mmCIF file of C-alpha atoms in Angstrom:
data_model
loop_
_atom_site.group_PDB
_atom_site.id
_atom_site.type_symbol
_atom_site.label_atom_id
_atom_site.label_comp_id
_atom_site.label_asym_id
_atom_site.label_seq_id
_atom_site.Cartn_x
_atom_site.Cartn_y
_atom_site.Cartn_z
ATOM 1 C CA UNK A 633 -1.740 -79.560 -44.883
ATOM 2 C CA UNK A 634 -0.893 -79.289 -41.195
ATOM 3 C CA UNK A 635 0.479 -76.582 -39.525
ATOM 4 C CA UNK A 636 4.359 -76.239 -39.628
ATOM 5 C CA UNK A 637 6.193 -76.673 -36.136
ATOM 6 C CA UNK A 638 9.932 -76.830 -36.541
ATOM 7 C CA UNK A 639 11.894 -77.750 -33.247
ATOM 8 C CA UNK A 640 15.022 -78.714 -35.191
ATOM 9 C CA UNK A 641 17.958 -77.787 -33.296
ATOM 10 C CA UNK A 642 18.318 -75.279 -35.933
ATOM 11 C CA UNK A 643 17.432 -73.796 -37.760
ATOM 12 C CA UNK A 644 14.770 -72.344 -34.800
ATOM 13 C CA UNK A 645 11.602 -70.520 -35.073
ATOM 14 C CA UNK A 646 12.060 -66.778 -36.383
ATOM 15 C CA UNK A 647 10.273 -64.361 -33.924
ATOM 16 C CA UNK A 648 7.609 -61.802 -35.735
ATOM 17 C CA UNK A 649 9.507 -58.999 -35.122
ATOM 18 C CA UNK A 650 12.397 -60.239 -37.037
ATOM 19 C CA UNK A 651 9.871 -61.634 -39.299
ATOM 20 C CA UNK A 652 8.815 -57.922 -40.139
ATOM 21 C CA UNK A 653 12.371 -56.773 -40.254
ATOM 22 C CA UNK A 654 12.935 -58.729 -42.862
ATOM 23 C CA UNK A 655 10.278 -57.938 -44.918
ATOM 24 C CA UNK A 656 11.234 -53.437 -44.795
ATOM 25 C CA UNK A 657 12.723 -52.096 -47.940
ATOM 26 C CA UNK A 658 16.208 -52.864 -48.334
ATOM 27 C CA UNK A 659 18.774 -49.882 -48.016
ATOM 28 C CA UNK A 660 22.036 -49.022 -47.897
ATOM 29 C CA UNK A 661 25.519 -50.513 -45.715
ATOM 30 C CA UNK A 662 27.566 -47.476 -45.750
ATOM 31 C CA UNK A 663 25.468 -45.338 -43.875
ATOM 32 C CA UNK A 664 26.158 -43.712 -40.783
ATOM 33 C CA UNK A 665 22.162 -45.349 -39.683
ATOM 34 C CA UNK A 666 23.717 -48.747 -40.424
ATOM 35 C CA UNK A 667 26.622 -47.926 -38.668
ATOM 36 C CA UNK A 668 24.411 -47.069 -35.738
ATOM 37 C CA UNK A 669 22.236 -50.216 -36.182
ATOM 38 C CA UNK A 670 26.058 -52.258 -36.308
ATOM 39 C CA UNK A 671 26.784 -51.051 -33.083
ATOM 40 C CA UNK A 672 23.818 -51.949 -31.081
ATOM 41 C CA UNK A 673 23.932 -54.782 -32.596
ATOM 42 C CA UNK A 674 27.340 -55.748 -31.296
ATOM 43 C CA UNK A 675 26.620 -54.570 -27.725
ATOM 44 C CA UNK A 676 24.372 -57.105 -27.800
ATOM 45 C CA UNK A 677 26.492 -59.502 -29.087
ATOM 46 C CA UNK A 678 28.410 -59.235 -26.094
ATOM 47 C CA UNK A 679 25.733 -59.491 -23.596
ATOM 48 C CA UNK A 680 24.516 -62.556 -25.300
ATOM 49 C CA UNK A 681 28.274 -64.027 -25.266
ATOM 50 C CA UNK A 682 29.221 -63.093 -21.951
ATOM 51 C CA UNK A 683 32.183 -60.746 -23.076
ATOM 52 C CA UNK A 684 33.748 -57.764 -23.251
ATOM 53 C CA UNK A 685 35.913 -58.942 -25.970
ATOM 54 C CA UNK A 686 35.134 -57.869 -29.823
ATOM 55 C CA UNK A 687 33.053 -59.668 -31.780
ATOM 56 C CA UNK A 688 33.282 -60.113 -35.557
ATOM 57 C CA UNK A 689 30.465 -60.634 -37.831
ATOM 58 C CA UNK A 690 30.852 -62.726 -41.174
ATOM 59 C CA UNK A 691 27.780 -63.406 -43.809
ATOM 60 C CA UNK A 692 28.546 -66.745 -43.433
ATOM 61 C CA UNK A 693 27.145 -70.374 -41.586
ATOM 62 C CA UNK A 694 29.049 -71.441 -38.607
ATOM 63 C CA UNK A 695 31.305 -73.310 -40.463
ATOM 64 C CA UNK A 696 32.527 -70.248 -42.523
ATOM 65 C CA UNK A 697 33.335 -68.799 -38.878
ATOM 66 C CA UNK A 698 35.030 -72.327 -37.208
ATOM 67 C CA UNK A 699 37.251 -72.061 -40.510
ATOM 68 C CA UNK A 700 38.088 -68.622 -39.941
ATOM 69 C CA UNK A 701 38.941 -68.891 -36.155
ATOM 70 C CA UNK A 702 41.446 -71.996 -38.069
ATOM 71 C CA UNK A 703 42.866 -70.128 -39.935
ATOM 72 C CA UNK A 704 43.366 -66.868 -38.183
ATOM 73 C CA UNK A 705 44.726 -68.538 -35.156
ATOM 74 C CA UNK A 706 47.174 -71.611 -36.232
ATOM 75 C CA UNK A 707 49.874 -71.327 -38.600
ATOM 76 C CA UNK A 708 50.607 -74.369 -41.479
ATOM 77 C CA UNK A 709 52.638 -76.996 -39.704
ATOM 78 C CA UNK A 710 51.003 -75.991 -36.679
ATOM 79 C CA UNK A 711 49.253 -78.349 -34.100
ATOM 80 C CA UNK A 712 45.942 -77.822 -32.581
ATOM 81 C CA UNK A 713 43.689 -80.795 -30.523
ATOM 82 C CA UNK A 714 40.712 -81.641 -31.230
ATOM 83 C CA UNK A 715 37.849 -82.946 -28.940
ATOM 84 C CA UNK A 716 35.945 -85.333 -30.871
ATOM 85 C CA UNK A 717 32.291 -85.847 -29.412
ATOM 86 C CA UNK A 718 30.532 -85.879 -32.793
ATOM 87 C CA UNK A 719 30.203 -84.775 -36.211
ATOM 88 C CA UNK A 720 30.172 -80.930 -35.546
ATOM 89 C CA UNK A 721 33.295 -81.422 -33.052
ATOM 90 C CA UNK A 722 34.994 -83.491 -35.981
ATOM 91 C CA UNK A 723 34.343 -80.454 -38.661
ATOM 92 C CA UNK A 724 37.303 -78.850 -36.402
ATOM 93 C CA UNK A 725 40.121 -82.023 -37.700
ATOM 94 C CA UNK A 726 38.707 -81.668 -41.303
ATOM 95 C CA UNK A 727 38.681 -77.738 -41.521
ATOM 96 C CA UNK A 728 42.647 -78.131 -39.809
ATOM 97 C CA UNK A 729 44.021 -81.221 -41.925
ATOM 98 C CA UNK A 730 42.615 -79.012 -44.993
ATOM 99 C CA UNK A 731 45.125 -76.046 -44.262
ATOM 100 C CA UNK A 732 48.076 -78.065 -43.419
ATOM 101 C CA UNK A 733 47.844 -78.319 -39.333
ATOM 102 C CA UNK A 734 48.829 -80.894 -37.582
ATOM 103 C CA UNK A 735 45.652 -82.452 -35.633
ATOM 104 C CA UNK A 736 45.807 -84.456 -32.261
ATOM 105 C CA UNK A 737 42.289 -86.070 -32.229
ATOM 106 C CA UNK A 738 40.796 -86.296 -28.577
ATOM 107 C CA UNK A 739 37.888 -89.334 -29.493
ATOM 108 C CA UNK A 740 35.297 -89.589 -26.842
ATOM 109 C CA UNK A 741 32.158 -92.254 -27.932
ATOM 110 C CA UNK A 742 29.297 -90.309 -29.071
ATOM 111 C CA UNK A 743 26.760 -89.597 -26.264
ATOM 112 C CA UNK A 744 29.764 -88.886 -24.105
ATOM 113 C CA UNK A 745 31.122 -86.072 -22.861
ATOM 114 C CA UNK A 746 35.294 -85.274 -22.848
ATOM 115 C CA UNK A 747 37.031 -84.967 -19.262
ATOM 116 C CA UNK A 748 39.053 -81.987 -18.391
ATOM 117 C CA UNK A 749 41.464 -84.370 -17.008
ATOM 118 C CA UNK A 750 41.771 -85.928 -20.244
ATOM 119 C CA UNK A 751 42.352 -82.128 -22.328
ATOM 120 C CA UNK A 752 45.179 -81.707 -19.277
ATOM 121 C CA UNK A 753 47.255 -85.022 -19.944
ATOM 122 C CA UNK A 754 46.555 -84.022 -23.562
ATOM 123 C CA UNK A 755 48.236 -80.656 -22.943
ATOM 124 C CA UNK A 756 51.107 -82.043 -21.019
ATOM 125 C CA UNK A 757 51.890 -84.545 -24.154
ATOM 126 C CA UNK A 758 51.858 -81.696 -26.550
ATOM 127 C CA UNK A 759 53.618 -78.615 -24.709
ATOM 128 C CA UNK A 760 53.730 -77.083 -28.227
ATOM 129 C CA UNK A 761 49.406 -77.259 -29.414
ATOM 130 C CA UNK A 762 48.867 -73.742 -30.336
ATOM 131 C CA UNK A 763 45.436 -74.270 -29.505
ATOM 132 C CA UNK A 764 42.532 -76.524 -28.702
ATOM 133 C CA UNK A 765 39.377 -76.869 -30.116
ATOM 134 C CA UNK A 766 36.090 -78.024 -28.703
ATOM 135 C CA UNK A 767 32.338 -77.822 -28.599
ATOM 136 C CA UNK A 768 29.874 -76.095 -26.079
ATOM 137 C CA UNK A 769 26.327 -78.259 -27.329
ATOM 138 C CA UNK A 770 27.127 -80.795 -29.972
ATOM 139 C CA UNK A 771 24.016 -80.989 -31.490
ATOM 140 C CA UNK A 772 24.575 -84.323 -33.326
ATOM 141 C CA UNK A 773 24.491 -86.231 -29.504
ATOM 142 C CA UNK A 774 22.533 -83.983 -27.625
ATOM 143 C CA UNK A 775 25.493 -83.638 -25.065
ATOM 144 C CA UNK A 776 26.575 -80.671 -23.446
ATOM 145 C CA UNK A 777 30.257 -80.355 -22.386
ATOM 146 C CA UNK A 778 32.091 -79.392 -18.984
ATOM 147 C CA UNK A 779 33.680 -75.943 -21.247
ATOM 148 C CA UNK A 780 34.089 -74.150 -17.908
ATOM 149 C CA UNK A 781 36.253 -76.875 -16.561
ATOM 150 C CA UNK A 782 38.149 -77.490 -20.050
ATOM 151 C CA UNK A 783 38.891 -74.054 -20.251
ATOM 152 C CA UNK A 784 40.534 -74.199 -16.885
ATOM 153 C CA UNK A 785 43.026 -76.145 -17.896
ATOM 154 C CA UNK A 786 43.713 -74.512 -21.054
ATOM 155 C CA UNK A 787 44.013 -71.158 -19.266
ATOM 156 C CA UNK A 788 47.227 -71.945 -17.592
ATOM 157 C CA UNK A 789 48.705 -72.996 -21.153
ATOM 158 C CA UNK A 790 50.241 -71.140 -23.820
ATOM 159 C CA UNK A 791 47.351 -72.360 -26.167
ATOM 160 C CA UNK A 792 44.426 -70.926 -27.006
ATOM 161 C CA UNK A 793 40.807 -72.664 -26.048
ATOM 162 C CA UNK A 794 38.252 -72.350 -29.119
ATOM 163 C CA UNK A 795 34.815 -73.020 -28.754
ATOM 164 C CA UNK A 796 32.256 -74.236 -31.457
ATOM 165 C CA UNK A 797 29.238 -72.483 -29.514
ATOM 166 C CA UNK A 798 27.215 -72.603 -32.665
ATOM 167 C CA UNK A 799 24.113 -74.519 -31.297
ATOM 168 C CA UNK A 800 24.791 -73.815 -27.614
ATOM 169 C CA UNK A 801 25.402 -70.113 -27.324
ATOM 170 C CA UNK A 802 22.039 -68.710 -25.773
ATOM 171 C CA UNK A 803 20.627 -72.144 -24.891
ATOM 172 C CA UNK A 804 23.064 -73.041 -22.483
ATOM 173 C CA UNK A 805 25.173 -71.222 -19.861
ATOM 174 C CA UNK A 806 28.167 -69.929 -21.600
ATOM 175 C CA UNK A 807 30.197 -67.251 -19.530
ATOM 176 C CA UNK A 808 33.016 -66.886 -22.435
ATOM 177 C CA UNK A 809 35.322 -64.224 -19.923
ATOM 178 C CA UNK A 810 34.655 -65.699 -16.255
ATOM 179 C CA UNK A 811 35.560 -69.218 -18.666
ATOM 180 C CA UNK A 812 38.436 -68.062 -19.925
ATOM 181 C CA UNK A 813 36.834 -69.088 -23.822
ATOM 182 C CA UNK A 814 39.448 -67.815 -26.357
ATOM 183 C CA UNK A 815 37.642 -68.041 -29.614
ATOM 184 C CA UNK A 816 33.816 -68.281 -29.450
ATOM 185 C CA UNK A 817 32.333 -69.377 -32.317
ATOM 186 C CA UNK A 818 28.418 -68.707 -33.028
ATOM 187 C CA UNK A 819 25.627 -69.243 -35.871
ATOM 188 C CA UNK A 820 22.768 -66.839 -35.940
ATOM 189 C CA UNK A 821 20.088 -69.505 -36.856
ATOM 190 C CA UNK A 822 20.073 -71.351 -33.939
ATOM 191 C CA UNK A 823 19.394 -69.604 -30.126
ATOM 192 C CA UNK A 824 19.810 -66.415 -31.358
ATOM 193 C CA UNK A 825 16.354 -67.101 -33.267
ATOM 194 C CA UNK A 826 17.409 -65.897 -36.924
ATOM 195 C CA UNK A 827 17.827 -67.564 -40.034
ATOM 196 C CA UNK A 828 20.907 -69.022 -41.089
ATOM 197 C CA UNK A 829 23.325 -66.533 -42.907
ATOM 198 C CA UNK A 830 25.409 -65.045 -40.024
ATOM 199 C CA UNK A 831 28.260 -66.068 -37.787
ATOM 200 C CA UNK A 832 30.188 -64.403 -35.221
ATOM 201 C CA UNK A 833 33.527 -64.997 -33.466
ATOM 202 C CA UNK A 834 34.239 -63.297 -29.685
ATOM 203 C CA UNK A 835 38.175 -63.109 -29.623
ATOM 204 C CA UNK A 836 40.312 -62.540 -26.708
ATOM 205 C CA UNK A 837 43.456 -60.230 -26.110
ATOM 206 C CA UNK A 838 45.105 -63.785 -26.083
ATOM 207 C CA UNK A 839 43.525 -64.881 -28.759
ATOM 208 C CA UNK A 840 44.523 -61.525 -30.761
ATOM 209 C CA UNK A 841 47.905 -62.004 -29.763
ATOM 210 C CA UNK A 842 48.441 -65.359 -31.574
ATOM 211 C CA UNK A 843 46.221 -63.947 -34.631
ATOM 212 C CA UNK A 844 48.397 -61.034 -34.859
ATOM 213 C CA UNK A 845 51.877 -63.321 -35.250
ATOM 214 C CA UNK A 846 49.860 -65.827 -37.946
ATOM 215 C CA UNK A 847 51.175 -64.755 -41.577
ATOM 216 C CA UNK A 848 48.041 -63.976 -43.870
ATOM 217 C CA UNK A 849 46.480 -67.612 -44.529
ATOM 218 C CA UNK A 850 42.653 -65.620 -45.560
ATOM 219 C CA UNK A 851 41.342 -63.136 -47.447
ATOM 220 C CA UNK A 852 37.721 -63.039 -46.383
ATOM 221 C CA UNK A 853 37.805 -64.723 -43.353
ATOM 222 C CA UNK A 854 40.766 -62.211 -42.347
ATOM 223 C CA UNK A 855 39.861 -61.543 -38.510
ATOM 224 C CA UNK A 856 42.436 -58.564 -38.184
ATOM 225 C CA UNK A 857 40.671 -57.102 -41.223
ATOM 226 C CA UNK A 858 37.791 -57.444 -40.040
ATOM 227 C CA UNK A 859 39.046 -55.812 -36.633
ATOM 228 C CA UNK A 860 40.478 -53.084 -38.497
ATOM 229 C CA UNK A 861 36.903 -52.069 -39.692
ATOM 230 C CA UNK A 862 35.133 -52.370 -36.484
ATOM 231 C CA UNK A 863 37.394 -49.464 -35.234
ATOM 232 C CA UNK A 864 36.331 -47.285 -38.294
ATOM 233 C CA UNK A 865 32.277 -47.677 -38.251
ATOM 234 C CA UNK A 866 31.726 -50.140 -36.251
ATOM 235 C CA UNK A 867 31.343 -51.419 -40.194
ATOM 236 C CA UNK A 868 32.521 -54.417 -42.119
ATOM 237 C CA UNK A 869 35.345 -54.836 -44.534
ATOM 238 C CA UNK A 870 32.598 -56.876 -47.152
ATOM 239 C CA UNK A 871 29.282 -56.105 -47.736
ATOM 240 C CA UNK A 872 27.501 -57.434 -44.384
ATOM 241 C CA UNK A 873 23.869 -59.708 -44.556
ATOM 242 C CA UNK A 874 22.739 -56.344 -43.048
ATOM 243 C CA UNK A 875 18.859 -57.375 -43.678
ATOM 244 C CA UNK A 876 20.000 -59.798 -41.341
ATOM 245 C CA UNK A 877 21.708 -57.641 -38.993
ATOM 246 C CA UNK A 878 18.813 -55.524 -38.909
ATOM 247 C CA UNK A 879 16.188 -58.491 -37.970
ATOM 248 C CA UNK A 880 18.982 -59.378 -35.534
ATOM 249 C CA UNK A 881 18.865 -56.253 -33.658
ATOM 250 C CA UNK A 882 15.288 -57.199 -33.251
ATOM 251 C CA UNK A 883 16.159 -60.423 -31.211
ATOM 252 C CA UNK A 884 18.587 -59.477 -29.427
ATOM 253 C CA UNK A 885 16.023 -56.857 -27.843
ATOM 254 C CA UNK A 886 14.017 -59.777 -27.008
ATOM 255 C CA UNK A 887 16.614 -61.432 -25.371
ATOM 256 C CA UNK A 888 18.317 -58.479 -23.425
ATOM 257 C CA UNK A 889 14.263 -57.145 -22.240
ATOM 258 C CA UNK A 890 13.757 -60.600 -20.621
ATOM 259 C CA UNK A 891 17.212 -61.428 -19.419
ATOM 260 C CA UNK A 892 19.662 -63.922 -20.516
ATOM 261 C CA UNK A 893 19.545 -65.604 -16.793
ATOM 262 C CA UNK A 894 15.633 -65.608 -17.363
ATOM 263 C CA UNK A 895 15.849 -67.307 -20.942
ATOM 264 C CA UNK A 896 18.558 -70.128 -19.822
ATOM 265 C CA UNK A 897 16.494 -70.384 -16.817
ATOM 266 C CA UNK A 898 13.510 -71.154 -19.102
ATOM 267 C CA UNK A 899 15.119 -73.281 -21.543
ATOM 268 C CA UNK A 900 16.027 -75.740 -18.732
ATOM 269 C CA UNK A 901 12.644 -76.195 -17.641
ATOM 270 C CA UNK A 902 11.659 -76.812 -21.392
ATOM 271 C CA UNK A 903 14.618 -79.471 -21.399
ATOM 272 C CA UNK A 904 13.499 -80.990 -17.890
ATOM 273 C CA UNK A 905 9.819 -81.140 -19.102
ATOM 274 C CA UNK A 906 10.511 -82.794 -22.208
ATOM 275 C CA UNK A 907 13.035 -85.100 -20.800
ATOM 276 C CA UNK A 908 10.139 -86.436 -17.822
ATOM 277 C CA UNK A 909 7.981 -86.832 -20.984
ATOM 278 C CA UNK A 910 10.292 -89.138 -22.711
ATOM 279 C CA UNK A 911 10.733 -91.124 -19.513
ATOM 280 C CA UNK A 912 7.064 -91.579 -19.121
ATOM 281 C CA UNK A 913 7.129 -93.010 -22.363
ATOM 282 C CA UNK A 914 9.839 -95.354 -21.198
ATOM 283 C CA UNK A 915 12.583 -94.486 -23.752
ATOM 284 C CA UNK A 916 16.062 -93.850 -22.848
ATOM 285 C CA UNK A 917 18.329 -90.488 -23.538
ATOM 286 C CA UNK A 918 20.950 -90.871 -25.741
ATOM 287 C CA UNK A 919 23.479 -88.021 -24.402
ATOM 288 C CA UNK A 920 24.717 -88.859 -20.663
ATOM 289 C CA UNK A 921 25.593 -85.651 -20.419
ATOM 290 C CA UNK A 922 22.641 -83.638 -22.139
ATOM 291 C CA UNK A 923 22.573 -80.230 -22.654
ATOM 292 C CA UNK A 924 19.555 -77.766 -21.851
ATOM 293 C CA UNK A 925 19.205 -77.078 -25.729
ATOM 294 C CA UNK A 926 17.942 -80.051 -27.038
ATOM 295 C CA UNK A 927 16.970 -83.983 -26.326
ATOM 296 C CA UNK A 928 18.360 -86.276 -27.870
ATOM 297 C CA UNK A 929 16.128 -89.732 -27.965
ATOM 298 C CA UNK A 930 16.976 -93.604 -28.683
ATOM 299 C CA UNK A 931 14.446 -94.987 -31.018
ATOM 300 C CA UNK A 932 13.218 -97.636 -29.995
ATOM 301 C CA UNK A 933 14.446 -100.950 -31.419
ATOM 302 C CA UNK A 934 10.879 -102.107 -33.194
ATOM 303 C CA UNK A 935 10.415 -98.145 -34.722
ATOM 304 C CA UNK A 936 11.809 -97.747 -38.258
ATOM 305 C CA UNK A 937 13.519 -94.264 -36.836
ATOM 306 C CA UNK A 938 12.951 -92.657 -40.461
ATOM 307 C CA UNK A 939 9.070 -93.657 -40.959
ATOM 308 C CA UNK A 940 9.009 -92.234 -37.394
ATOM 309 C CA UNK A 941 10.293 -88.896 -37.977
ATOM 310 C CA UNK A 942 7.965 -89.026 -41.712
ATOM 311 C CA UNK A 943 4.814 -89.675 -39.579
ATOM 312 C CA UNK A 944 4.923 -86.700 -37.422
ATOM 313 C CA UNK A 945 5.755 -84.506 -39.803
ATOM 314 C CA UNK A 946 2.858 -85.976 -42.528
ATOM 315 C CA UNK A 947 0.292 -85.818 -39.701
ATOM 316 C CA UNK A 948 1.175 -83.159 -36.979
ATOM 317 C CA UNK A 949 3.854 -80.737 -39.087
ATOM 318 C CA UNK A 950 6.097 -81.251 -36.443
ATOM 319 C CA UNK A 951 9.695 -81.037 -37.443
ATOM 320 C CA UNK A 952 12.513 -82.862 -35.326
ATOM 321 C CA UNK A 953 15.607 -84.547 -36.683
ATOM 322 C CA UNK A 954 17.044 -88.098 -36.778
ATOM 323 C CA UNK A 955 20.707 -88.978 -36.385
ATOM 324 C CA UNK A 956 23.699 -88.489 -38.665
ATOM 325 C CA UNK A 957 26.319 -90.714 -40.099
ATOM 326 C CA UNK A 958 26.716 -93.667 -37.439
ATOM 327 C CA UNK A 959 23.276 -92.100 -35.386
ATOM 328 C CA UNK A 960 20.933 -92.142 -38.122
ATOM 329 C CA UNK A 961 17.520 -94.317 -37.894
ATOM 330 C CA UNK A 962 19.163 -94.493 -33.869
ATOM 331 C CA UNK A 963 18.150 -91.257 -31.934
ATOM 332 C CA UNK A 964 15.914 -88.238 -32.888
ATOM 333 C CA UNK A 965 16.452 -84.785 -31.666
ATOM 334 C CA UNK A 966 14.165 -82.176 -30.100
ATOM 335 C CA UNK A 967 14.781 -78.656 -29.948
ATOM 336 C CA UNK A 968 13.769 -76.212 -26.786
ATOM 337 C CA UNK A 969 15.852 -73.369 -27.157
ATOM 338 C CA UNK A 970 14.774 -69.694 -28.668
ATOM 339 C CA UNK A 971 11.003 -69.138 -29.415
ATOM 340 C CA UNK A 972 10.009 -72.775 -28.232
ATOM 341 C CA UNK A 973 7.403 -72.560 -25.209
ATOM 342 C CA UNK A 974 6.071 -75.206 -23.119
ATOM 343 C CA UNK A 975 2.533 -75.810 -25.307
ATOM 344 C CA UNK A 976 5.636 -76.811 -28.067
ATOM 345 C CA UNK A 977 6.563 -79.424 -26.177
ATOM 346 C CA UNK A 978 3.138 -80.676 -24.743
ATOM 347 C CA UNK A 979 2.651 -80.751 -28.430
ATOM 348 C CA UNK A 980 5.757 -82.603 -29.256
ATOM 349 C CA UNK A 981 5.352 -84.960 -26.586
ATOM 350 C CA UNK A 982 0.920 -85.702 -27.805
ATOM 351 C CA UNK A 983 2.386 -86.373 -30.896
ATOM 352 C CA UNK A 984 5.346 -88.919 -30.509
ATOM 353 C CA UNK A 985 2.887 -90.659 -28.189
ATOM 354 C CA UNK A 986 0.347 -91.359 -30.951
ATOM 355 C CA UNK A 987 2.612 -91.772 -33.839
ATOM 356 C CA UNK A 988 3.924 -94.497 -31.480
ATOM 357 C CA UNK A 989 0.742 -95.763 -30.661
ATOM 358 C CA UNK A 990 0.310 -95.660 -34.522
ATOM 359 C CA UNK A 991 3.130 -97.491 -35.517
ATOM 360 C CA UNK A 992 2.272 -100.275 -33.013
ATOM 361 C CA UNK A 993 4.883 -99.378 -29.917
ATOM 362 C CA UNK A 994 2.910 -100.060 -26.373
ATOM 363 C CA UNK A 995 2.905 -96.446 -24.548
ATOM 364 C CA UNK A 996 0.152 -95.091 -22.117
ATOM 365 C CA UNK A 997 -1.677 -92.050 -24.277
ATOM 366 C CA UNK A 998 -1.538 -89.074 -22.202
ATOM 367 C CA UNK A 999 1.392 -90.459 -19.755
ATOM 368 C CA UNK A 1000 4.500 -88.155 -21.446
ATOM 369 C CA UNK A 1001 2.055 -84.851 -21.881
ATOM 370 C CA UNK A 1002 1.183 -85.768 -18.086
ATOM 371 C CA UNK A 1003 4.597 -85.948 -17.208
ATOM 372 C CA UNK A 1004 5.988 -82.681 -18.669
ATOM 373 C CA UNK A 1005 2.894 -80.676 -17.626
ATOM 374 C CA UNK A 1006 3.742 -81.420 -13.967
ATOM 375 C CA UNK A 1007 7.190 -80.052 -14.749
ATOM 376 C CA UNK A 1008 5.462 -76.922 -15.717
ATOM 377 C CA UNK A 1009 3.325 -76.449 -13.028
ATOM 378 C CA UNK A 1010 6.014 -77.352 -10.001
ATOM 379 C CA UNK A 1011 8.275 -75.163 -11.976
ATOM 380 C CA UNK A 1012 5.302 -72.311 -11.608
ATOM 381 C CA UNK A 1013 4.477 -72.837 -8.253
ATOM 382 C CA UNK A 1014 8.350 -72.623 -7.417
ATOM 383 C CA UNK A 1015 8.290 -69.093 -8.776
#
């Protein structure tokens, strides 16, 4: 049995010291020591987001959260856009059309990235959107969005800019107040380095505003209830994941001890490594914009994609993902956000080169491990 190594973008590798967390004796929510544990936790929330704003926590996935920023923030009968890159960007139209919103779908071909230009002649055409949603990383392409720019434009609107930062948050540069993000919208098990069972939502005064006018469309996923508690503990109007919150306090003390400029900084060089790696091996990126999180890889026409993907994990334990819906046997995905270091991806890359090799694909051994380690080493020698 080989040894596992998951660098799925998400869920991510689980640092020890969450690990350990998880394993204590389990204790009690409504506890001033909880309380205490809450709020640390949330301050670094907001480091990690980039905000001063609150953030709400829900035991949920990042799709209980994207339904609850829905919800919270558009009425029934009321129009939002959506920017379609991909299947997490289209979750937004399905989650709207399911409450009774009116959704104008932005489509941009998958691998692309949407224009700011286009989100402004949007805006123009529909003076009365209540808000816009979009995607930071959409981890189904591999492509990372111009947010900063998007929310530009949305920011001298009367809508509200909402951000599915659920794979991007912590992997990518995401300044959610210099931006002018309304609604940012994160999962626990990806950057953040936790498993999956937590969400959170950063929510601006102009966010709150609109939330505030909404007649009650949620009972659990009510954000002013939810905002309500955080004045009274910091606690939580349900019973929180707090085993969760507890390992989560331990990984946002990684993050905040080595600098969120340090980790982003690192997580590019992981991206630019792996990325010279796949060149050497002469295969082509899917994502033209691609985001510092993850790769996303053709496959090449004579590799069954799925017998690909089998291979490395029967032989080497290493975990990546294929493609979804329209994608799948197309592209596979790697991972280098979080706990992933650079002998990950040396590993990655030795092992696509020989289950290539293996299944009869020309490629020089040696040639993509080659490539990425001299990524590493400029990238020390630069320091």
């Amino acid at each position: 049995m080989p040894k596992k190594r998951l660098l799925t973008p998400g869920p991510t590798q689980v640092p020890e010291a969450a690990r350990l967390s998880l394993a204590r004796e389990v204790g009690h929510h409504r506890t001033p020591e909880f309380n205490a544990l809450f709020a640390e936790v949330l301050d670094g929330l907001k480091y990690a987001f980039q905000t001063k704003n609150d953030v709400i926590v829900l035991a949920s996935s990042g799709t209980g959260a994207m339904e609850a920023a829905v919800v919270n923030v558009i009425p029934r009968g009321g129009k939002a856009i959506v920017l379609n890159g991909g299947v997490f960007a289209e979750r937004w139209a399905h989650i709207a059309r399911a409450f009774g919103i009116e959704v104008i779908e932005h489509k941009v071909e998958w691998g692309q990235a949407v224009e700011a230009a286009d989100v402004s002649r949007l805006l123009e055409k529909h003076p009365d959107a209540v808000a816009v949603f979009g995607t930071l990383m959409e981890s189904s392409t591999g492509v990372v969005h111009d947010v900063k720019s998007i929310a530009t434009v949305v920011r001298s609107t009367p809508a509200v800019f909402v951000v599915d930062a659920i794979s991007g948050a912590g992997a990518v540069e995401c300044r959610t107040d210099e931006w002018g993000i309304d609604v940012l919208v994160v999962g626990s098990q990806k950057a953040l380095m936790l498993p999956p069972g937590l969400a959170f939502l950063a929510i601006s005064e102009k966010a709150w505003r609109l939330i505030d006018r909404v007649q009650r469309q949620a009972f659990y996923f009510d954000l002013k209830l939810h905002r309500a508690k955080l004045r009274e503990g910091p606690t939580t109007p349900w019973t929180p994941a707090h085993t969760l919150i507890g390992a989560l306090a331990e990984t946002l003390r990684q993050i905040r001890s080595e600098g969120l400029d340090v980790v982003l900084a690192r997580t590019r060089t992981l991206a630019e490594a792996a990325r010279a790696g796949i060149a050497a091996l002469g295969m082509e990126l899917f994502a033209a914009r691609p985001a510092d999180g993850m790769t996303a890889v053709r496959v090449p026409r004579d590799i069954d994609g799925a017998e690909f993907l089998q291979r490395l994990e029967a032989r080497f334990g290493l975990k990546l993902t294929g493609g979804q819906m329209q994608l799948k046997g197309k592209i596979f995905r790697i991972a280098h956000f979080g706990l992933i270091d650079e002998l990950d991806i040396i590993g990655a890359l030795a092992a696509i080169e020989m289950t290539l090799h293996e299944l009869g694909h020309p490629v020089k051994l040696g040639s993509a491990v080659a490539a990425a380690s001299e990524v590493f080493v400029r990238q020390k020698d630069r320091r």
